[in-house]
Amino acid sequence: RKEVEQDPGPFNVPEGATVAFNCTYSNSASQSFFWYRQDCRKEPKLLMSVYSSGNEDGRFTAQLNRASQYISLLIRDSKLSDSATYLCVVKGGSYIPTFGRGTSLIVHP
Amino acid sequence: DTAVSQTPKYLVTQMGNDKSIKCEQNLGHDTMYWYKQDSKKFLKIMFSYNNKELIINETVPNRFSPKSPDKAHLNLHINSLELGDSAVYFCASTPDTRGNTIYFGEGSWLTVV
């Protein structure tokens, strides 16, 4: 089982749709969780951290379920500019971040 | 100002050649990294340096040799390039080893023919 698993997609949704991505991790000792965004042929950039109580940043909501070892990202009211690959990142005690392979999102008019 | 800059951005070279990729960060960070992103988009850490000292060395062929002349620079030298080395190589930095936000360079697209 891979350390961090994501459905690669692509998720193809119309503008205005709500879309959710899940990510599962295998190391129960993992301590920190993040979502990064990577545009085509660009570098990854931090989208948001994921806190135990869940957190929201505008149209984006991230949640963590430690018992089931998964994190999620919900995007409401999708925009064309949300089209990108969303990378789940997990860090354990060694502080080495482990990246998922990413979930591709395509928002169409 | 580009926070993490790496050169060259594109590199096409023949098998067996030796090449280097340079990286510099102007963020004052202590920790720098090299990541490899293959054709399947997996982003894997290769090396990490903290204040010029190697702290992470994942399972990478010894044809890959990182060098950190100072904490603002982390270069990657690759000997005897193979077809499988074709990938995007990202340099990155964090304030320290625990830094949560990873600042990536724009990537270096290496194609070995």
CSV table of C-alpha atoms in Angstrom, one decimal:
chain,number,residue,atom,x,y,z
A,1,ARG,CA,0.0,0.0,0.0
A,2,LYS,CA,1.4,3.4,-1.0
A,3,GLU,CA,2.0,5.9,1.9
A,4,VAL,CA,-0.3,8.5,0.4
A,5,GLU,CA,-3.0,7.5,-2.1
A,6,GLN,CA,-5.2,9.7,-4.2
A,7,ASP,CA,-7.6,9.1,-7.0
A,8,PRO,CA,-5.8,10.5,-10.0
A,9,GLY,CA,-9.0,11.5,-11.7
A,10,PRO,CA,-9.5,13.5,-13.8
A,11,PHE,CA,-12.5,15.1,-12.2
A,12,ASN,CA,-14.4,16.9,-15.0
A,13,VAL,CA,-17.0,19.3,-13.6
A,14,PRO,CA,-18.9,22.3,-14.8
A,15,GLU,CA,-18.4,25.8,-13.4
A,16,GLY,CA,-20.3,26.3,-10.2
A,17,ALA,CA,-20.1,22.7,-9.2
A,18,THR,CA,-19.0,21.4,-5.8
A,19,VAL,CA,-16.2,18.8,-6.0
A,20,ALA,CA,-14.5,16.8,-3.3
A,21,PHE,CA,-11.2,14.9,-3.2
A,22,ASN,CA,-10.1,12.3,-0.8
A,23,CYS,CA,-6.6,11.2,0.2
A,24,THR,CA,-5.7,8.3,2.4
A,25,TYR,CA,-2.4,7.8,4.3
A,26,SER,CA,-0.9,4.6,5.7
A,27,ASN,CA,1.2,5.9,8.6
A,28,SER,CA,-0.9,6.4,11.7
A,29,ALA,CA,1.8,8.4,13.3
A,30,SER,CA,1.5,11.2,10.7
A,31,GLN,CA,1.3,14.6,12.2
A,32,SER,CA,0.9,17.3,9.6
A,33,PHE,CA,-1.3,17.4,6.6
A,34,PHE,CA,-1.5,19.8,3.6
A,35,TRP,CA,-3.1,20.3,0.2
A,36,TYR,CA,-0.8,21.7,-2.5
A,37,ARG,CA,-1.9,22.9,-5.9
A,38,GLN,CA,0.1,22.3,-9.1
A,39,ASP,CA,-0.8,24.0,-12.4
A,40,CYS,CA,0.2,22.4,-15.6
A,41,ARG,CA,4.0,22.6,-16.1
A,42,LYS,CA,4.4,24.6,-13.0
A,43,GLU,CA,5.7,24.0,-9.5
A,44,PRO,CA,3.5,22.9,-6.6
A,45,LYS,CA,2.3,25.7,-4.2
A,46,LEU,CA,0.7,25.4,-0.8
A,47,LEU,CA,-3.1,25.7,-1.0
A,48,MET,CA,-3.9,25.1,2.7
A,49,SER,CA,-2.9,23.2,5.8
A,50,VAL,CA,-5.3,20.7,7.2
A,51,TYR,CA,-6.2,21.0,10.9
A,52,SER,CA,-7.7,18.4,13.1
A,53,SER,CA,-10.9,20.4,13.6
A,54,GLY,CA,-11.2,21.1,9.9
A,55,ASN,CA,-10.6,24.5,8.3
A,56,GLU,CA,-12.0,26.7,5.6
A,57,ASP,CA,-10.4,29.2,3.3
A,58,GLY,CA,-13.0,30.9,1.1
A,59,ARG,CA,-14.5,28.3,-1.2
A,60,PHE,CA,-12.1,25.6,0.0
A,61,THR,CA,-12.7,23.3,3.0
A,62,ALA,CA,-10.2,20.8,4.3
A,63,GLN,CA,-11.0,18.0,6.8
A,64,LEU,CA,-9.0,15.4,8.6
A,65,ASN,CA,-10.2,12.0,9.9
A,66,ARG,CA,-7.4,10.5,11.9
A,67,ALA,CA,-9.4,7.4,12.8
A,68,SER,CA,-9.9,6.5,9.2
A,69,GLN,CA,-6.6,8.1,8.1
A,70,TYR,CA,-7.9,10.3,5.4
A,71,ILE,CA,-8.1,13.9,4.5
A,72,SER,CA,-10.4,15.6,2.2
A,73,LEU,CA,-10.6,18.8,0.2
A,74,LEU,CA,-14.0,20.3,-0.8
A,75,ILE,CA,-14.2,23.0,-3.5
A,76,ARG,CA,-17.5,24.9,-3.7
A,77,ASP,CA,-18.6,27.0,-6.7
A,78,SER,CA,-15.8,25.8,-8.9
A,79,LYS,CA,-14.1,28.3,-11.2
A,80,LEU,CA,-12.3,27.7,-14.4
A,81,SER,CA,-9.2,28.9,-12.7
A,82,ASP,CA,-9.5,26.0,-10.2
A,83,SER,CA,-8.4,23.6,-12.9
A,84,ALA,CA,-5.2,22.1,-11.7
A,85,THR,CA,-3.7,19.0,-9.9
A,86,TYR,CA,-4.3,18.9,-6.2
A,87,LEU,CA,-1.6,17.1,-4.2
A,88,CYS,CA,-2.1,15.6,-0.8
A,89,VAL,CA,0.9,15.9,1.5
A,90,VAL,CA,1.5,14.1,4.8
A,91,LYS,CA,4.4,14.6,7.2
A,92,GLY,CA,5.4,12.3,10.0
A,93,GLY,CA,7.8,12.6,12.9
A,94,SER,CA,10.8,12.5,10.5
A,95,TYR,CA,9.5,15.7,8.9
A,96,ILE,CA,9.9,14.3,5.5
A,97,PRO,CA,6.9,15.3,3.5
A,98,THR,CA,5.3,12.5,1.4
A,99,PHE,CA,3.3,13.6,-1.6
A,100,GLY,CA,0.4,11.8,-3.2
A,101,ARG,CA,0.4,11.6,-7.0
A,102,GLY,CA,-2.3,14.2,-7.2
A,103,THR,CA,-5.9,14.5,-8.3
A,104,SER,CA,-6.5,16.3,-11.6
A,105,LEU,CA,-9.4,18.7,-11.7
A,106,ILE,CA,-10.8,20.1,-15.0
A,107,VAL,CA,-13.5,22.8,-14.6
A,108,HIS,CA,-15.3,23.5,-17.9
A,109,PRO,CA,-17.7,26.3,-18.9
B,1,ASP,CA,12.2,38.5,-7.1
B,2,THR,CA,12.1,34.8,-7.6
B,3,ALA,CA,12.4,33.1,-4.2
B,4,VAL,CA,13.7,29.8,-5.3
B,5,SER,CA,15.4,29.9,-8.7
B,6,GLN,CA,16.9,27.0,-10.6
B,7,THR,CA,18.7,26.7,-13.9
B,8,PRO,CA,18.5,25.5,-16.5
B,9,LYS,CA,14.7,25.3,-17.0
B,10,TYR,CA,15.0,22.9,-19.9
B,11,LEU,CA,17.8,20.4,-20.6
B,12,VAL,CA,18.0,17.9,-23.4
B,13,THR,CA,21.1,15.7,-23.4
B,14,GLN,CA,22.4,12.4,-24.5
B,15,MET,CA,22.7,9.2,-22.5
B,16,GLY,CA,26.0,8.9,-20.8
B,17,ASN,CA,26.6,12.7,-20.4
B,18,ASP,CA,27.1,14.5,-17.1
B,19,LYS,CA,25.0,17.5,-16.3
B,20,SER,CA,24.3,19.9,-13.4
B,21,ILE,CA,21.3,21.8,-12.2
B,22,LYS,CA,21.8,24.8,-10.0
B,23,CYS,CA,19.5,26.2,-7.3
B,24,GLU,CA,19.5,29.3,-5.3
B,25,GLN,CA,17.0,30.6,-2.7
B,26,ASN,CA,16.9,34.2,-1.4
B,27,LEU,CA,14.5,33.5,1.4
B,28,GLY,CA,17.1,33.1,4.1
B,29,HIS,CA,15.9,29.5,4.7
B,30,ASP,CA,18.1,26.9,6.3
B,31,THR,CA,16.8,23.8,4.6
B,32,MET,CA,16.9,23.0,0.9
B,33,TYR,CA,15.6,20.0,-1.1
B,34,TRP,CA,15.8,18.3,-4.4
B,35,TYR,CA,12.6,16.5,-5.6
B,36,LYS,CA,12.0,14.4,-8.7
B,37,GLN,CA,8.7,14.3,-10.5
B,38,ASP,CA,8.4,11.5,-13.0
B,39,SER,CA,6.1,11.0,-15.9
B,40,LYS,CA,3.4,9.6,-13.6
B,41,LYS,CA,3.5,12.8,-11.6
B,42,PHE,CA,4.8,11.3,-8.4
B,43,LEU,CA,6.9,13.9,-6.5
B,44,LYS,CA,9.6,12.2,-4.5
B,45,ILE,CA,12.2,13.7,-2.3
B,46,MET,CA,15.8,12.9,-3.2
B,47,PHE,CA,18.0,14.9,-0.9
B,48,SER,CA,17.7,17.5,1.8
B,49,TYR,CA,20.4,19.8,3.3
B,50,ASN,CA,20.1,21.8,6.4
B,51,ASN,CA,22.7,24.6,6.7
B,52,LYS,CA,25.0,22.9,4.2
B,53,GLU,CA,24.8,19.5,5.9
B,54,LEU,CA,23.1,16.5,4.2
B,55,ILE,CA,20.2,15.3,6.3
B,56,ILE,CA,18.1,13.3,4.0
B,57,ASN,CA,19.4,11.0,1.3
B,58,GLU,CA,16.6,8.8,-0.1
B,59,THR,CA,17.3,5.8,-2.3
B,60,VAL,CA,18.9,7.5,-5.1
B,61,PRO,CA,21.6,6.1,-7.4
B,62,ASN,CA,25.1,7.5,-6.5
B,63,ARG,CA,25.3,9.0,-10.0
B,64,PHE,CA,23.3,11.8,-8.3
B,65,SER,CA,25.5,14.0,-6.2
B,66,PRO,CA,24.2,17.1,-4.4
B,67,LYS,CA,26.5,19.9,-3.4
B,68,SER,CA,25.7,22.8,-1.0
B,69,PRO,CA,28.4,25.4,-1.0
B,70,ASP,CA,26.4,27.6,1.4
B,71,LYS,CA,22.9,27.4,2.8
B,72,ALA,CA,21.4,29.5,-0.1
B,73,HIS,CA,22.6,27.1,-2.8
B,74,LEU,CA,22.0,23.5,-3.5
B,75,ASN,CA,23.2,22.1,-6.8
B,76,LEU,CA,22.6,18.7,-8.3
B,77,HIS,CA,25.1,16.9,-10.4
B,78,ILE,CA,24.2,13.8,-12.4
B,79,ASN,CA,26.8,11.5,-13.9
B,80,SER,CA,26.3,9.1,-16.7
B,81,LEU,CA,22.7,10.1,-17.5
B,82,GLU,CA,20.3,7.3,-18.3
B,83,LEU,CA,16.9,7.4,-20.1
B,84,GLY,CA,15.1,6.8,-16.8
B,85,ASP,CA,16.6,10.0,-15.4
B,86,SER,CA,14.2,12.0,-17.7
B,87,ALA,CA,11.9,13.9,-15.3
B,88,VAL,CA,11.2,17.3,-13.8
B,89,TYR,CA,13.6,18.1,-11.0
B,90,PHE,CA,12.3,20.6,-8.4
B,91,CYS,CA,14.5,22.5,-6.0
B,92,ALA,CA,12.7,23.6,-2.8
B,93,SER,CA,13.4,25.2,0.6
B,94,THR,CA,11.8,25.6,4.0
B,95,PRO,CA,12.8,27.9,6.9
B,96,ASP,CA,14.0,24.9,8.8
B,97,THR,CA,13.6,21.1,8.9
B,98,ARG,CA,10.2,21.4,10.4
B,99,GLY,CA,9.0,24.0,8.0
B,100,ASN,CA,5.5,23.2,6.7
B,101,THR,CA,5.3,25.5,3.7
B,102,ILE,CA,7.6,24.2,1.0
B,103,TYR,CA,8.7,26.8,-1.5
B,104,PHE,CA,9.5,25.2,-4.9
B,105,GLY,CA,11.5,26.5,-7.7
B,106,GLU,CA,10.0,26.4,-11.2
B,107,GLY,CA,11.5,23.1,-12.1
B,108,SER,CA,14.1,21.8,-14.5
B,109,TRP,CA,12.8,19.6,-17.3
B,110,LEU,CA,15.5,17.1,-18.1
B,111,THR,CA,15.1,14.9,-21.2
B,112,VAL,CA,17.7,12.2,-21.8
B,113,VAL,CA,17.8,10.9,-25.4
